[in-house]
Short mmCIF file of C-alpha atoms in Angstrom, two decimals:
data_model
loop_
_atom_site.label_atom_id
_atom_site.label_comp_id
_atom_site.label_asym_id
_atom_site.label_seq_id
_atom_site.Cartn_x
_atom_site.Cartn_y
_atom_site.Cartn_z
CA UNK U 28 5.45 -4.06 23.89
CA UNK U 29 4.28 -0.92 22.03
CA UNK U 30 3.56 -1.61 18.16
CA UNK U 31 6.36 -1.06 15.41
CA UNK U 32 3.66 -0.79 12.79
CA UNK U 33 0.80 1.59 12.51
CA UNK U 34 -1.78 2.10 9.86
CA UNK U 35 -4.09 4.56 8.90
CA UNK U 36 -6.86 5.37 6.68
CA UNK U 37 -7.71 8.65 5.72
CA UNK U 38 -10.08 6.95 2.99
CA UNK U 39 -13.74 8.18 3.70
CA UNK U 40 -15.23 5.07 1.88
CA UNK U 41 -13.87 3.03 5.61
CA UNK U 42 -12.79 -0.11 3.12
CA UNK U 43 -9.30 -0.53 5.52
CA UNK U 44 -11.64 -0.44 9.25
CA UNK U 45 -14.27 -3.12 7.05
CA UNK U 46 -11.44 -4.92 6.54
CA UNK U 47 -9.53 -4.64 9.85
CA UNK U 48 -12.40 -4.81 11.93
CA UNK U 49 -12.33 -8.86 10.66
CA UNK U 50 -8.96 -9.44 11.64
CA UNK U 51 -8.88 -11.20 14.84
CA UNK U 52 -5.56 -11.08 15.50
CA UNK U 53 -4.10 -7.34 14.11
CA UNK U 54 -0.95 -7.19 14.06
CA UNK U 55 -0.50 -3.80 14.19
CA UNK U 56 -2.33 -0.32 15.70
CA UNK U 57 -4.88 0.84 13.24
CA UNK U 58 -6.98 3.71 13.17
CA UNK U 59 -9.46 6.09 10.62
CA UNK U 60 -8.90 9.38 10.30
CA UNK U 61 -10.89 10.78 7.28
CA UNK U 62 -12.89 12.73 9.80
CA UNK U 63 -9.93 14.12 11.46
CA UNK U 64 -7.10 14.24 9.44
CA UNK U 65 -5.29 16.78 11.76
CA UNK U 66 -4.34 14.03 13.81
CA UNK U 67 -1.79 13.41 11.29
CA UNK U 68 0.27 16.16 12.42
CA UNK U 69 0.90 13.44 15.45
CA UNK U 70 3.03 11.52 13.13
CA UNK U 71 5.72 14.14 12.47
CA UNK U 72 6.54 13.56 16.38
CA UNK U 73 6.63 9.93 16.40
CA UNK U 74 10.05 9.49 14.70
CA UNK U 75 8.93 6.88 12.44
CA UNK U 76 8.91 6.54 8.90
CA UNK U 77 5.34 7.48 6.98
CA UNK U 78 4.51 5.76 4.03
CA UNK U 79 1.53 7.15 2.31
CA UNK U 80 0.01 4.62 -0.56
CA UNK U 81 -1.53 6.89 -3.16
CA UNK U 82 -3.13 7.14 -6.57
CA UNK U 83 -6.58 9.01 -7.11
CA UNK U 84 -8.05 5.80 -9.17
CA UNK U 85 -9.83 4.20 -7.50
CA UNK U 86 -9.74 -0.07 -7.51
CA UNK U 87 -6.24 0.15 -8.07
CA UNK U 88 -5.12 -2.14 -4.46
CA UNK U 89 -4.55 0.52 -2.28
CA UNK U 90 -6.05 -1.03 0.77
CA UNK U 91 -4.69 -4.40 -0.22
CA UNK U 92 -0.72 -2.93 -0.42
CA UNK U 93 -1.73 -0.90 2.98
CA UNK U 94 -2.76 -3.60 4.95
CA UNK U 95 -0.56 -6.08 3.74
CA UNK U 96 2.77 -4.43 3.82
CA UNK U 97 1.83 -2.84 7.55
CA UNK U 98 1.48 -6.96 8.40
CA UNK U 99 4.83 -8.04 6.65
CA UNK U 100 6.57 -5.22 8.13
CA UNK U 101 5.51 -6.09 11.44
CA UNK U 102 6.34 -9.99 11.05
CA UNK U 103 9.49 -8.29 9.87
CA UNK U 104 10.59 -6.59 12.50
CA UNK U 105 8.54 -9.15 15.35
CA UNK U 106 10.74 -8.78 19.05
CA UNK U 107 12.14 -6.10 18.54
CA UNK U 108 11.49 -3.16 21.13
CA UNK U 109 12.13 -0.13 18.92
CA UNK U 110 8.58 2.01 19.60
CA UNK U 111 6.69 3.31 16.39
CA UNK U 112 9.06 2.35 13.27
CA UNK U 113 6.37 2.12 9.81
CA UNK U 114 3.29 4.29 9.72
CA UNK U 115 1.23 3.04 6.13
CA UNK U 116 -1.22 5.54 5.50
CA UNK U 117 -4.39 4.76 3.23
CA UNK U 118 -5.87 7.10 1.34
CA UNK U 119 -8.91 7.93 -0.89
CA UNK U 120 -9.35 6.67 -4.38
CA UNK U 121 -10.82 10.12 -5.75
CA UNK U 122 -10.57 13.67 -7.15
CA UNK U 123 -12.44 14.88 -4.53
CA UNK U 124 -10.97 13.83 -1.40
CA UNK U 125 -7.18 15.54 -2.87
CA UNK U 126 -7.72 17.77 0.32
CA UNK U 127 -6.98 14.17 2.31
CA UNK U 128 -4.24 12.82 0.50
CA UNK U 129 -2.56 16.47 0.06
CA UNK U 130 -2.52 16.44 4.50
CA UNK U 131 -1.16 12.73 4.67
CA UNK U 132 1.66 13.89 2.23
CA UNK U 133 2.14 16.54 4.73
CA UNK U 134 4.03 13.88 6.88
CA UNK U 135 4.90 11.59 4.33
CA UNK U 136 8.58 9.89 3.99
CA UNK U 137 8.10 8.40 0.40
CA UNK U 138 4.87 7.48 -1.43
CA UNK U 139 3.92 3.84 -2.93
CA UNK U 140 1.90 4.58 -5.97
CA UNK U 141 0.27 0.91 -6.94
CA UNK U 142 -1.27 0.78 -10.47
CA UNK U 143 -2.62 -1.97 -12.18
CA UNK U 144 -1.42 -3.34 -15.73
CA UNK U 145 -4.68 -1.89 -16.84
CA UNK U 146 -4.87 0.83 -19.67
CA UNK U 147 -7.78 2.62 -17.68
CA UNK U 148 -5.24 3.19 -15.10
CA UNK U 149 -2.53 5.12 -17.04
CA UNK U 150 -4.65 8.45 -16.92
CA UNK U 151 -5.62 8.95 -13.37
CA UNK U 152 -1.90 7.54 -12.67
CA UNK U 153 -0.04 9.86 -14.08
CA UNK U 154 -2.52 13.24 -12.82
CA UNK U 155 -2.03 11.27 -9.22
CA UNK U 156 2.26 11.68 -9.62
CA UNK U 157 2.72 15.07 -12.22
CA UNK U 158 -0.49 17.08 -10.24
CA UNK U 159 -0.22 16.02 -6.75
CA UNK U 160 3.18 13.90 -5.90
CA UNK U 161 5.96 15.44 -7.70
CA UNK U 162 5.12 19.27 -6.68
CA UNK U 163 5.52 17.46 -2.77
CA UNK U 164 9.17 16.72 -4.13
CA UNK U 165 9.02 13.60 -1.88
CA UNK U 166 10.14 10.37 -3.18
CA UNK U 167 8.00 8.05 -4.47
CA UNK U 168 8.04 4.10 -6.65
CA UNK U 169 5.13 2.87 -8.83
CA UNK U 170 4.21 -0.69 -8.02
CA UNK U 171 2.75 -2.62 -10.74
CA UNK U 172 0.18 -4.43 -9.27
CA UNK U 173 -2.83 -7.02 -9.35
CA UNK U 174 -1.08 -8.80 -12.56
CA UNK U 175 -2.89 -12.02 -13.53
CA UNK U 176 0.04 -14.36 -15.11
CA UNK U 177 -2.83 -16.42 -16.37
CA UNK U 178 -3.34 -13.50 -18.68
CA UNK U 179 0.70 -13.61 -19.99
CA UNK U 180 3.10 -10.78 -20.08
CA UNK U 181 1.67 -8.17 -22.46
CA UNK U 182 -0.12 -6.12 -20.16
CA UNK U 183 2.98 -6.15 -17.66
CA UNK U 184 5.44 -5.74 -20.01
CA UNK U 185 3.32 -2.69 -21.68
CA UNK U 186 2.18 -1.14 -18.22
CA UNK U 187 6.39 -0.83 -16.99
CA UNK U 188 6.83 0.41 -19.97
CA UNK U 189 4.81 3.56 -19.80
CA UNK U 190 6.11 3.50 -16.53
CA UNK U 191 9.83 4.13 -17.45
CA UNK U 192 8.73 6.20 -20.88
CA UNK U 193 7.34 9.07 -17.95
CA UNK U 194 10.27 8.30 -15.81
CA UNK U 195 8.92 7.58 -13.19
CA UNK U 196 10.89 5.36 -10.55
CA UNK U 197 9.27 1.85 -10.62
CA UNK U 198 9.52 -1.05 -8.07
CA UNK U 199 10.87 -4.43 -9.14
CA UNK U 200 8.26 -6.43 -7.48
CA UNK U 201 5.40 -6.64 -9.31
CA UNK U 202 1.96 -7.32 -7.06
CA UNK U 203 0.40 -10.65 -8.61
CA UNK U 204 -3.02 -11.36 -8.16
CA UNK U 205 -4.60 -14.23 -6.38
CA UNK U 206 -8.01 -15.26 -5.38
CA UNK U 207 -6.57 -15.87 -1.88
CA UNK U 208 -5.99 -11.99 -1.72
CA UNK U 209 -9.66 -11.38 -2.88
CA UNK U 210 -10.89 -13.42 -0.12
CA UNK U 211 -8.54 -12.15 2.51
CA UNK U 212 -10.91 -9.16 3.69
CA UNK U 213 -13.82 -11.80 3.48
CA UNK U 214 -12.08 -13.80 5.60
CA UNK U 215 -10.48 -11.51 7.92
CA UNK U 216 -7.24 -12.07 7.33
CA UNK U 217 -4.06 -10.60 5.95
CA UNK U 218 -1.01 -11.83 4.11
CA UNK U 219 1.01 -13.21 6.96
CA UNK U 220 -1.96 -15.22 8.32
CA UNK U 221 -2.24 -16.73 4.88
CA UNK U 222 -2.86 -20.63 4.97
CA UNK U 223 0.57 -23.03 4.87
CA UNK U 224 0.18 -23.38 0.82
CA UNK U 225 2.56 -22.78 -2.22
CA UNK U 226 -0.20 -19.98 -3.52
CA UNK U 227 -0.54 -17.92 -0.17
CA UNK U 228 3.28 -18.87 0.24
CA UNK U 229 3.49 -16.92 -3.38
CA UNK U 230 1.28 -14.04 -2.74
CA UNK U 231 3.41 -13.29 0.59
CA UNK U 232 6.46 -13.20 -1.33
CA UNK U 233 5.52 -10.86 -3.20
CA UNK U 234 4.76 -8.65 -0.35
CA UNK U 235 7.92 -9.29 1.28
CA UNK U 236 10.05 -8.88 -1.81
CA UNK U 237 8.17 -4.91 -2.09
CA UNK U 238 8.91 -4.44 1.24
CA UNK U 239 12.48 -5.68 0.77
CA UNK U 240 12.93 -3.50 -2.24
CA UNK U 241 11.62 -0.17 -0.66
CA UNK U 242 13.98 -0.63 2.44
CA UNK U 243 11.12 -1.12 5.29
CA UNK U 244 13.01 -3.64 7.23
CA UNK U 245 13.35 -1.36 10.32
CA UNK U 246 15.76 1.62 10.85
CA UNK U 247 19.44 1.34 12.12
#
């Protein structure tokens, strides 16, 4: 049966194959394309949806969201024979790779723009979505995430709200962070292959909830 998932990185640093390459049981088609981003132009064929995962800071969890919402979509949508639904595309964490990211939004459905409750963030952010997303005109949702509750609400509550104050469309899930996320590209592994606990059960909710929210369930 042909994959319903497929993720690429167009991220010259590699840190999606170093990660993939652990996984010994992928549960979806991956490949790297920094080198030859005109494959791309593949995906406008395919009749899936493209989701490119974008902002130009780098650190912010774009490999983490990539990887890990390619594997909950898949679990999601698990025996059914559809073809090619989800393409997650990974991209580079820096000003000068924009010639990358500005071909991946070439194909792009809608844009995941993760950003940690970090003030360092709010900067590179918001050049990522007014210089390069918003001139594409394609839709897009920032996803707080990496949010420590340990460290209480402050930084959340302070990060969505410079995210509304631009208005700029904003997920509901928020992305919490867990050490068993840190380890995952140790250890090979990604969120649905998560050990039977309450905190891996935790950190795949969140996942699925963000998945949930931005409508990748499959297409009718």
């Amino acid at each position: 049966m042909p994959a319903s998932v497929y993720v690429v990185s167009i991220d010259p640093q590699a840190s999606t194959v170093w990660w993939a390459n652990r996984i010994n049981d992928l549960p979806f088609d991956f490949s790297q394309e920094h080198e030859t981003p005109e494959n791309l132009a593949v995906l406008k064929d395919t009749g899936a949806q493209v989701h490119v995962v974008a902002n130009q800071k780098g650190g912010v969890g774009k490999t983490t969201t990539t990887l890990n919402l390619g594997a909950i979509v898949s679990d999601t949508l698990k025996g059914q024979d559809k073809g090619l639904q989800h393409v997650f595309i990974d991209t580079p964490g820096s000003l000068q790779d924009e010639n990358l990211l500005l071909e991946a939004l070439k194909y792009a459905h809608d844009v995941i723009v993760p950003m940690p409750p970090e003030g360092l963030a709010f900067d590179p952010t918001a050049r990522t979505i007014q210089k390069v997303i918003e001139p594409t005109g394609l839709p897009f949702k920032v996803t707080v995430n990496n949010w420590d509750p340990r460290d209480g609400i402050a930084d959340l509550e302070d990060t969505k709200a410079y995210i509304d104050a631009q208005g700029w469309p904003r997920a509901e899930a928020v992305i919490r962070r867990y050490k068993v996320h840190t380890r995952a590209s140790v250890e090979g592994k990604v969120v649905t292959q998560y050990p039977k606990n309450r905190v891996a059960m935790e950190a795949r909710e969140d996942f699925f909830r963000l998945a949930l929210e931005l409508g990748y369930g499959g297409r009718s």
